[in-house]
């Protein structure tokens, strides 16, 4: 009987980590999650599967703790999804962002090199590395020009992954994922701010929503489909990097329009622009060319923006209704 494959996921409590854990469990993997000790632990996204996974404490800032987890778990695959991933915070805390999002990748790769170079490694790279885009749509060969400390840190993580692949023969691959959303997205991210805000307004809890740049354009997809691409990358014969996206972009304004109109509202009556929410250096347009992933991974996006918006808005309406106390009477 073949050995059950073991996977270690950093960032398992995040949006992507929770969906990836579900996917790997469905494929028969033994799934381990690396979690950081904190005074306010939040396992909300994995509460429904927490009895099916094993959580191990380690920290991307602590090399020895990563080495110890790899020795204990003996994973066949490691998915590094942990990062300081909120771009505005990266402007406020650029050094911490670099420690987690850049050097944290090196610590994992170095631990793999020391413990077992046969481990397959996935690095969560980001479309934010393209930043001030040099061509549209963006593909694997498009030059990078990041426009935030987060983007710069992700670029370091991307290139150190390439470096360990070329220097030590480690099966290390980066997925350059464009924006991907779901009801599990953190409320600080613009898509979830919109879905939560629209739901709150529709249910009479508030009357307005403040956002930054409504004209920024992004290639938005559905997160559960993107974790499938991650898994496919580690099943290839040869490691390489792949752009993952839908190939279609929409503005923040269009996302607002879709969310509010789904609830019978006009976003123009409720959405306000707050210049304090603008980035010091913004990224105007990101749109993927996922042709290589289609050809080599057999991966296809299946959820349109309109479907994605409906999924997110309906989930937030349900959440708020569940939380909202009944009206007395």
GROMACS .gro file of C-alpha atoms in nm:
model
  329
    1UNK     CA    1   0.000   0.000   0.000
    2UNK     CA    2   0.151   0.338  -0.099
    3UNK     CA    3   0.262   0.571   0.177
    4UNK     CA    4   0.012   0.844   0.264
    5UNK     CA    5   0.148   1.176   0.143
    6UNK     CA    6   0.216   1.440   0.405
    7UNK     CA    7   0.185   1.814   0.343
    8UNK     CA    8   0.288   2.103   0.565
    9UNK     CA    9   0.107   2.435   0.515
   10UNK     CA   10   0.233   2.761   0.661
   11UNK     CA   11  -0.047   3.014   0.689
   12UNK     CA   12  -0.305   2.737   0.728
   13UNK     CA   13  -0.537   2.969   0.924
   14UNK     CA   14  -0.560   3.216   0.633
   15UNK     CA   15  -0.795   3.218   0.335
   16UNK     CA   16  -0.574   3.015   0.101
   17UNK     CA   17  -0.441   2.788   0.373
   18UNK     CA   18  -0.789   2.680   0.480
   19UNK     CA   19  -0.901   2.603   0.125
   20UNK     CA   20  -0.575   2.421   0.047
   21UNK     CA   21  -0.611   2.210   0.362
   22UNK     CA   22  -0.962   2.110   0.252
   23UNK     CA   23  -0.836   2.019  -0.095
   24UNK     CA   24  -0.545   1.809   0.033
   25UNK     CA   25  -0.765   1.628   0.285
   26UNK     CA   26  -1.004   1.542   0.001
   27UNK     CA   27  -0.707   1.389  -0.185
   28UNK     CA   28  -0.613   1.170   0.112
   29UNK     CA   29  -0.316   1.370   0.241
   30UNK     CA   30  -0.211   1.389   0.604
   31UNK     CA   31  -0.222   1.766   0.652
   32UNK     CA   32  -0.010   1.958   0.900
   33UNK     CA   33  -0.037   2.328   0.968
   34UNK     CA   34   0.243   2.548   1.096
   35UNK     CA   35   0.103   2.811   1.331
   36UNK     CA   36   0.267   3.092   1.522
   37UNK     CA   37   0.211   3.116   1.896
   38UNK     CA   38   0.011   3.428   1.971
   39UNK     CA   39  -0.200   3.562   2.254
   40UNK     CA   40  -0.504   3.581   2.027
   41UNK     CA   41  -0.511   3.267   1.815
   42UNK     CA   42  -0.778   3.260   1.546
   43UNK     CA   43  -0.871   2.928   1.389
   44UNK     CA   44  -1.207   3.048   1.256
   45UNK     CA   45  -1.136   2.953   0.894
   46UNK     CA   46  -1.030   2.597   0.981
   47UNK     CA   47  -1.271   2.535   1.270
   48UNK     CA   48  -1.466   2.281   1.061
   49UNK     CA   49  -1.152   2.076   0.981
   50UNK     CA   50  -0.935   2.140   1.286
   51UNK     CA   51  -0.988   1.780   1.406
   52UNK     CA   52  -0.866   1.650   1.069
   53UNK     CA   53  -0.534   1.838   1.060
   54UNK     CA   54  -0.236   1.851   1.294
   55UNK     CA   55  -0.112   2.194   1.403
   56UNK     CA   56   0.254   2.247   1.495
   57UNK     CA   57   0.397   2.561   1.649
   58UNK     CA   58   0.680   2.735   1.467
   59UNK     CA   59   0.764   3.084   1.347
   60UNK     CA   60   0.896   3.218   1.017
   61UNK     CA   61   1.131   3.439   1.221
   62UNK     CA   62   1.282   3.137   1.401
   63UNK     CA   63   1.496   2.911   1.182
   64UNK     CA   64   1.536   2.634   1.440
   65UNK     CA   65   1.161   2.602   1.495
   66UNK     CA   66   1.112   2.545   1.120
   67UNK     CA   67   1.387   2.282   1.113
   68UNK     CA   68   1.225   2.104   1.408
   69UNK     CA   69   0.882   2.097   1.244
   70UNK     CA   70   1.026   1.953   0.922
   71UNK     CA   71   1.203   1.682   1.121
   72UNK     CA   72   0.887   1.597   1.315
   73UNK     CA   73   0.643   1.598   1.022
   74UNK     CA   74   0.872   1.464   0.746
   75UNK     CA   75   0.650   1.623   0.477
   76UNK     CA   76   0.660   1.534   0.110
   77UNK     CA   77   0.530   1.881   0.020
   78UNK     CA   78   0.557   2.222   0.187
   79UNK     CA   79   0.327   2.509   0.088
   80UNK     CA   80   0.444   2.848   0.212
   81UNK     CA   81   0.133   3.066   0.230
   82UNK     CA   82   0.231   3.262   0.541
   83UNK     CA   83   0.321   3.628   0.503
   84UNK     CA   84   0.246   3.978   0.619
   85UNK     CA   85   0.012   4.017   0.324
   86UNK     CA   86  -0.182   4.341   0.377
   87UNK     CA   87  -0.025   4.604   0.152
   88UNK     CA   88  -0.113   4.917   0.358
   89UNK     CA   89   0.048   4.753   0.664
   90UNK     CA   90   0.363   4.693   0.458
   91UNK     CA   91   0.403   5.071   0.422
   92UNK     CA   92   0.355   5.111   0.799
   93UNK     CA   93   0.577   4.814   0.894
   94UNK     CA   94   0.821   4.758   0.606
   95UNK     CA   95   1.090   4.587   0.815
   96UNK     CA   96   0.852   4.335   0.972
   97UNK     CA   97   0.703   4.269   0.627
   98UNK     CA   98   1.052   4.195   0.497
   99UNK     CA   99   1.128   3.958   0.785
  100UNK     CA  100   0.815   3.748   0.731
  101UNK     CA  101   0.745   3.781   0.360
  102UNK     CA  102   1.104   3.782   0.228
  103UNK     CA  103   1.349   3.629   0.476
  104UNK     CA  104   1.085   3.385   0.604
  105UNK     CA  105   1.096   3.214   0.264
  106UNK     CA  106   1.473   3.177   0.289
  107UNK     CA  107   1.445   3.023   0.634
  108UNK     CA  108   1.204   2.757   0.506
  109UNK     CA  109   1.415   2.680   0.199
  110UNK     CA  110   1.731   2.659   0.408
  111UNK     CA  111   1.552   2.425   0.650
  112UNK     CA  112   1.446   2.204   0.356
  113UNK     CA  113   1.805   2.201   0.226
  114UNK     CA  114   1.933   2.093   0.568
  115UNK     CA  115   1.660   1.841   0.661
  116UNK     CA  116   1.556   1.682   0.330
  117UNK     CA  117   1.622   1.840  -0.011
  118UNK     CA  118   1.371   1.596  -0.168
  119UNK     CA  119   1.080   1.792  -0.014
  120UNK     CA  120   0.875   1.972  -0.280
  121UNK     CA  121   0.824   2.342  -0.203
  122UNK     CA  122   0.556   2.586  -0.316
  123UNK     CA  123   0.606   2.961  -0.270
  124UNK     CA  124   0.309   3.197  -0.283
  125UNK     CA  125   0.433   3.473  -0.509
  126UNK     CA  126   0.210   3.767  -0.601
  127UNK     CA  127   0.098   3.975  -0.897
  128UNK     CA  128   0.198   4.277  -0.686
  129UNK     CA  129   0.556   4.198  -0.795
  130UNK     CA  130   0.460   4.337  -1.139
  131UNK     CA  131   0.352   4.666  -0.978
  132UNK     CA  132   0.417   4.941  -1.233
  133UNK     CA  133   0.343   4.703  -1.514
  134UNK     CA  134   0.576   4.682  -1.814
  135UNK     CA  135   0.324   4.498  -2.033
  136UNK     CA  136  -0.042   4.393  -2.019
  137UNK     CA  137  -0.139   4.119  -1.966
  138UNK     CA  138   0.141   3.999  -1.739
  139UNK     CA  139   0.302   3.659  -1.788
  140UNK     CA  140   0.595   3.467  -1.642
  141UNK     CA  141   0.850   3.663  -1.847
  142UNK     CA  142   0.708   4.011  -1.778
  143UNK     CA  143   0.966   4.230  -1.595
  144UNK     CA  144   0.890   4.305  -1.231
  145UNK     CA  145   0.854   4.654  -1.082
  146UNK     CA  146   0.696   4.627  -0.733
  147UNK     CA  147   0.534   4.939  -0.585
  148UNK     CA  148   0.506   4.851  -0.216
  149UNK     CA  149   0.725   4.699   0.057
  150UNK     CA  150   0.497   4.395   0.030
  151UNK     CA  151   0.563   4.365  -0.344
  152UNK     CA  152   0.938   4.405  -0.290
  153UNK     CA  153   0.938   4.141  -0.015
  154UNK     CA  154   0.739   3.901  -0.235
  155UNK     CA  155   0.990   3.957  -0.514
  156UNK     CA  156   1.275   3.858  -0.282
  157UNK     CA  157   1.081   3.545  -0.183
  158UNK     CA  158   1.022   3.468  -0.550
  159UNK     CA  159   1.386   3.501  -0.654
  160UNK     CA  160   1.524   3.313  -0.352
  161UNK     CA  161   1.294   3.026  -0.452
  162UNK     CA  162   1.441   3.032  -0.803
  163UNK     CA  163   1.789   3.050  -0.650
  164UNK     CA  164   1.743   2.740  -0.430
  165UNK     CA  165   1.597   2.553  -0.728
  166UNK     CA  166   1.894   2.638  -0.947
  167UNK     CA  167   2.164   2.614  -0.678
  168UNK     CA  168   2.058   2.300  -0.489
  169UNK     CA  169   1.823   2.115  -0.723
  170UNK     CA  170   1.529   2.151  -0.484
  171UNK     CA  171   1.185   2.108  -0.641
  172UNK     CA  172   1.086   2.467  -0.565
  173UNK     CA  173   0.813   2.643  -0.757
  174UNK     CA  174   0.643   2.982  -0.731
  175UNK     CA  175   0.282   3.051  -0.816
  176UNK     CA  176   0.247   3.414  -0.926
  177UNK     CA  177  -0.115   3.441  -0.818
  178UNK     CA  178  -0.330   3.736  -0.914
  179UNK     CA  179  -0.600   3.856  -0.673
  180UNK     CA  180  -0.824   3.576  -0.552
  181UNK     CA  181  -1.112   3.627  -0.314
  182UNK     CA  182  -1.378   3.441  -0.117
  183UNK     CA  183  -1.602   3.479   0.188
  184UNK     CA  184  -1.293   3.386   0.392
  185UNK     CA  185  -1.101   3.695   0.280
  186UNK     CA  186  -1.002   3.925   0.568
  187UNK     CA  187  -1.228   4.227   0.619
  188UNK     CA  188  -0.934   4.465   0.570
  189UNK     CA  189  -0.905   4.371   0.200
  190UNK     CA  190  -1.100   4.586  -0.044
  191UNK     CA  191  -1.322   4.312  -0.190
  192UNK     CA  192  -1.436   4.198   0.153
  193UNK     CA  193  -1.475   4.559   0.267
  194UNK     CA  194  -1.715   4.601  -0.026
  195UNK     CA  195  -1.912   4.278   0.027
  196UNK     CA  196  -1.940   4.338   0.403
  197UNK     CA  197  -2.021   4.707   0.353
  198UNK     CA  198  -2.291   4.639   0.095
  199UNK     CA  199  -2.447   4.372   0.318
  200UNK     CA  200  -2.435   4.601   0.622
  201UNK     CA  201  -2.599   4.886   0.431
  202UNK     CA  202  -2.869   4.659   0.286
  203UNK     CA  203  -2.952   4.535   0.636
  204UNK     CA  204  -2.970   4.887   0.776
  205UNK     CA  205  -2.663   4.873   1.001
  206UNK     CA  206  -2.484   5.163   0.833
  207UNK     CA  207  -2.534   5.400   0.540
  208UNK     CA  208  -2.193   5.454   0.381
  209UNK     CA  209  -1.867   5.284   0.287
  210UNK     CA  210  -1.528   5.456   0.254
  211UNK     CA  211  -1.280   5.328  -0.004
  212UNK     CA  212  -0.958   5.445  -0.169
  213UNK     CA  213  -0.886   5.428  -0.542
  214UNK     CA  214  -1.204   5.317  -0.721
  215UNK     CA  215  -1.031   5.315  -1.059
  216UNK     CA  216  -0.763   5.057  -0.973
  217UNK     CA  217  -0.809   4.748  -1.192
  218UNK     CA  218  -0.746   4.393  -1.079
  219UNK     CA  219  -0.777   4.040  -1.215
  220UNK     CA  220  -1.005   3.879  -0.953
  221UNK     CA  221  -1.067   3.505  -0.921
  222UNK     CA  222  -1.215   3.259  -0.672
  223UNK     CA  223  -0.970   3.135  -0.406
  224UNK     CA  224  -1.073   2.763  -0.394
  225UNK     CA  225  -0.981   2.732  -0.764
  226UNK     CA  226  -0.640   2.891  -0.707
  227UNK     CA  227  -0.530   2.645  -0.438
  228UNK     CA  228  -0.595   2.367  -0.690
  229UNK     CA  229  -0.334   2.534  -0.913
  230UNK     CA  230  -0.085   2.528  -0.624
  231UNK     CA  231  -0.129   2.154  -0.582
  232UNK     CA  232  -0.097   2.094  -0.956
  233UNK     CA  233   0.238   2.279  -0.962
  234UNK     CA  234   0.390   2.035  -0.713
  235UNK     CA  235   0.272   1.733  -0.917
  236UNK     CA  236   0.474   1.828  -1.228
  237UNK     CA  237   0.788   1.645  -1.338
  238UNK     CA  238   0.993   1.964  -1.349
  239UNK     CA  239   0.956   2.268  -1.123
  240UNK     CA  240   0.888   2.606  -1.280
  241UNK     CA  241   0.690   2.920  -1.203
  242UNK     CA  242   0.336   2.990  -1.322
  243UNK     CA  243   0.110   3.293  -1.349
  244UNK     CA  244  -0.240   3.214  -1.218
  245UNK     CA  245  -0.532   3.444  -1.299
  246UNK     CA  246  -0.848   3.478  -1.506
  247UNK     CA  247  -0.711   3.696  -1.786
  248UNK     CA  248  -0.991   3.951  -1.725
  249UNK     CA  249  -0.964   4.266  -1.516
  250UNK     CA  250  -1.225   4.488  -1.352
  251UNK     CA  251  -1.207   4.811  -1.153
  252UNK     CA  252  -1.285   4.849  -0.785
  253UNK     CA  253  -1.577   5.061  -0.903
  254UNK     CA  254  -1.715   4.768  -1.105
  255UNK     CA  255  -1.680   4.539  -0.803
  256UNK     CA  256  -1.880   4.794  -0.600
  257UNK     CA  257  -2.145   4.821  -0.868
  258UNK     CA  258  -2.188   4.442  -0.885
  259UNK     CA  259  -2.204   4.403  -0.505
  260UNK     CA  260  -2.456   4.680  -0.441
  261UNK     CA  261  -2.676   4.603  -0.741
  262UNK     CA  262  -2.699   4.239  -0.626
  263UNK     CA  263  -2.878   4.378  -0.320
  264UNK     CA  264  -3.093   4.624  -0.519
  265UNK     CA  265  -2.878   4.925  -0.428
  266UNK     CA  266  -2.686   5.189  -0.623
  267UNK     CA  267  -2.326   5.207  -0.500
  268UNK     CA  268  -2.311   5.579  -0.588
  269UNK     CA  269  -2.556   5.652  -0.307
  270UNK     CA  270  -2.330   5.495  -0.046
  271UNK     CA  271  -1.962   5.471  -0.147
  272UNK     CA  272  -1.733   5.762  -0.057
  273UNK     CA  273  -1.369   5.810  -0.156
  274UNK     CA  274  -1.129   5.875   0.131
  275UNK     CA  275  -0.786   5.999   0.018
  276UNK     CA  276  -0.636   5.874   0.345
  277UNK     CA  277  -0.692   5.522   0.210
  278UNK     CA  278  -0.480   5.578  -0.103
  279UNK     CA  279  -0.142   5.404  -0.122
  280UNK     CA  280   0.178   5.615  -0.136
  281UNK     CA  281   0.254   5.442  -0.469
  282UNK     CA  282  -0.039   5.267  -0.632
  283UNK     CA  283  -0.067   4.983  -0.880
  284UNK     CA  284  -0.318   5.082  -1.145
  285UNK     CA  285  -0.377   4.770  -1.355
  286UNK     CA  286  -0.304   4.401  -1.311
  287UNK     CA  287  -0.424   4.138  -1.559
  288UNK     CA  288  -0.288   3.787  -1.596
  289UNK     CA  289  -0.192   3.585  -1.900
  290UNK     CA  290  -0.242   3.234  -1.756
  291UNK     CA  291  -0.168   3.055  -2.085
  292UNK     CA  292   0.123   2.850  -1.950
  293UNK     CA  293  -0.085   2.722  -1.657
  294UNK     CA  294  -0.364   2.626  -1.897
  295UNK     CA  295  -0.125   2.432  -2.120
  296UNK     CA  296   0.098   2.263  -1.864
  297UNK     CA  297  -0.120   2.233  -1.553
  298UNK     CA  298  -0.456   2.187  -1.722
  299UNK     CA  299  -0.584   2.462  -1.492
  300UNK     CA  300  -0.877   2.686  -1.582
  301UNK     CA  301  -1.060   2.956  -1.383
  302UNK     CA  302  -1.431   2.881  -1.368
  303UNK     CA  303  -1.592   3.161  -1.163
  304UNK     CA  304  -1.679   3.498  -1.317
  305UNK     CA  305  -1.655   3.825  -1.128
  306UNK     CA  306  -2.034   3.844  -1.105
  307UNK     CA  307  -2.052   3.494  -0.952
  308UNK     CA  308  -1.767   3.572  -0.713
  309UNK     CA  309  -1.938   3.892  -0.595
  310UNK     CA  310  -2.267   3.708  -0.538
  311UNK     CA  311  -2.092   3.437  -0.335
  312UNK     CA  312  -1.918   3.693  -0.113
  313UNK     CA  313  -2.216   3.926  -0.065
  314UNK     CA  314  -2.461   3.644   0.011
  315UNK     CA  315  -2.218   3.497   0.265
  316UNK     CA  316  -2.183   3.831   0.442
  317UNK     CA  317  -2.559   3.889   0.444
  318UNK     CA  318  -2.598   3.549   0.612
  319UNK     CA  319  -2.319   3.626   0.860
  320UNK     CA  320  -2.469   3.961   0.961
  321UNK     CA  321  -2.821   3.819   0.992
  322UNK     CA  322  -2.685   3.549   1.223
  323UNK     CA  323  -2.501   3.806   1.438
  324UNK     CA  324  -2.774   4.071   1.438
  325UNK     CA  325  -3.002   4.056   1.744
  326UNK     CA  326  -3.375   4.030   1.663
  327UNK     CA  327  -3.570   4.355   1.659
  328UNK     CA  328  -3.772   4.386   1.982
  329UNK     CA  329  -4.148   4.393   1.946
   0.00000   0.00000   0.00000
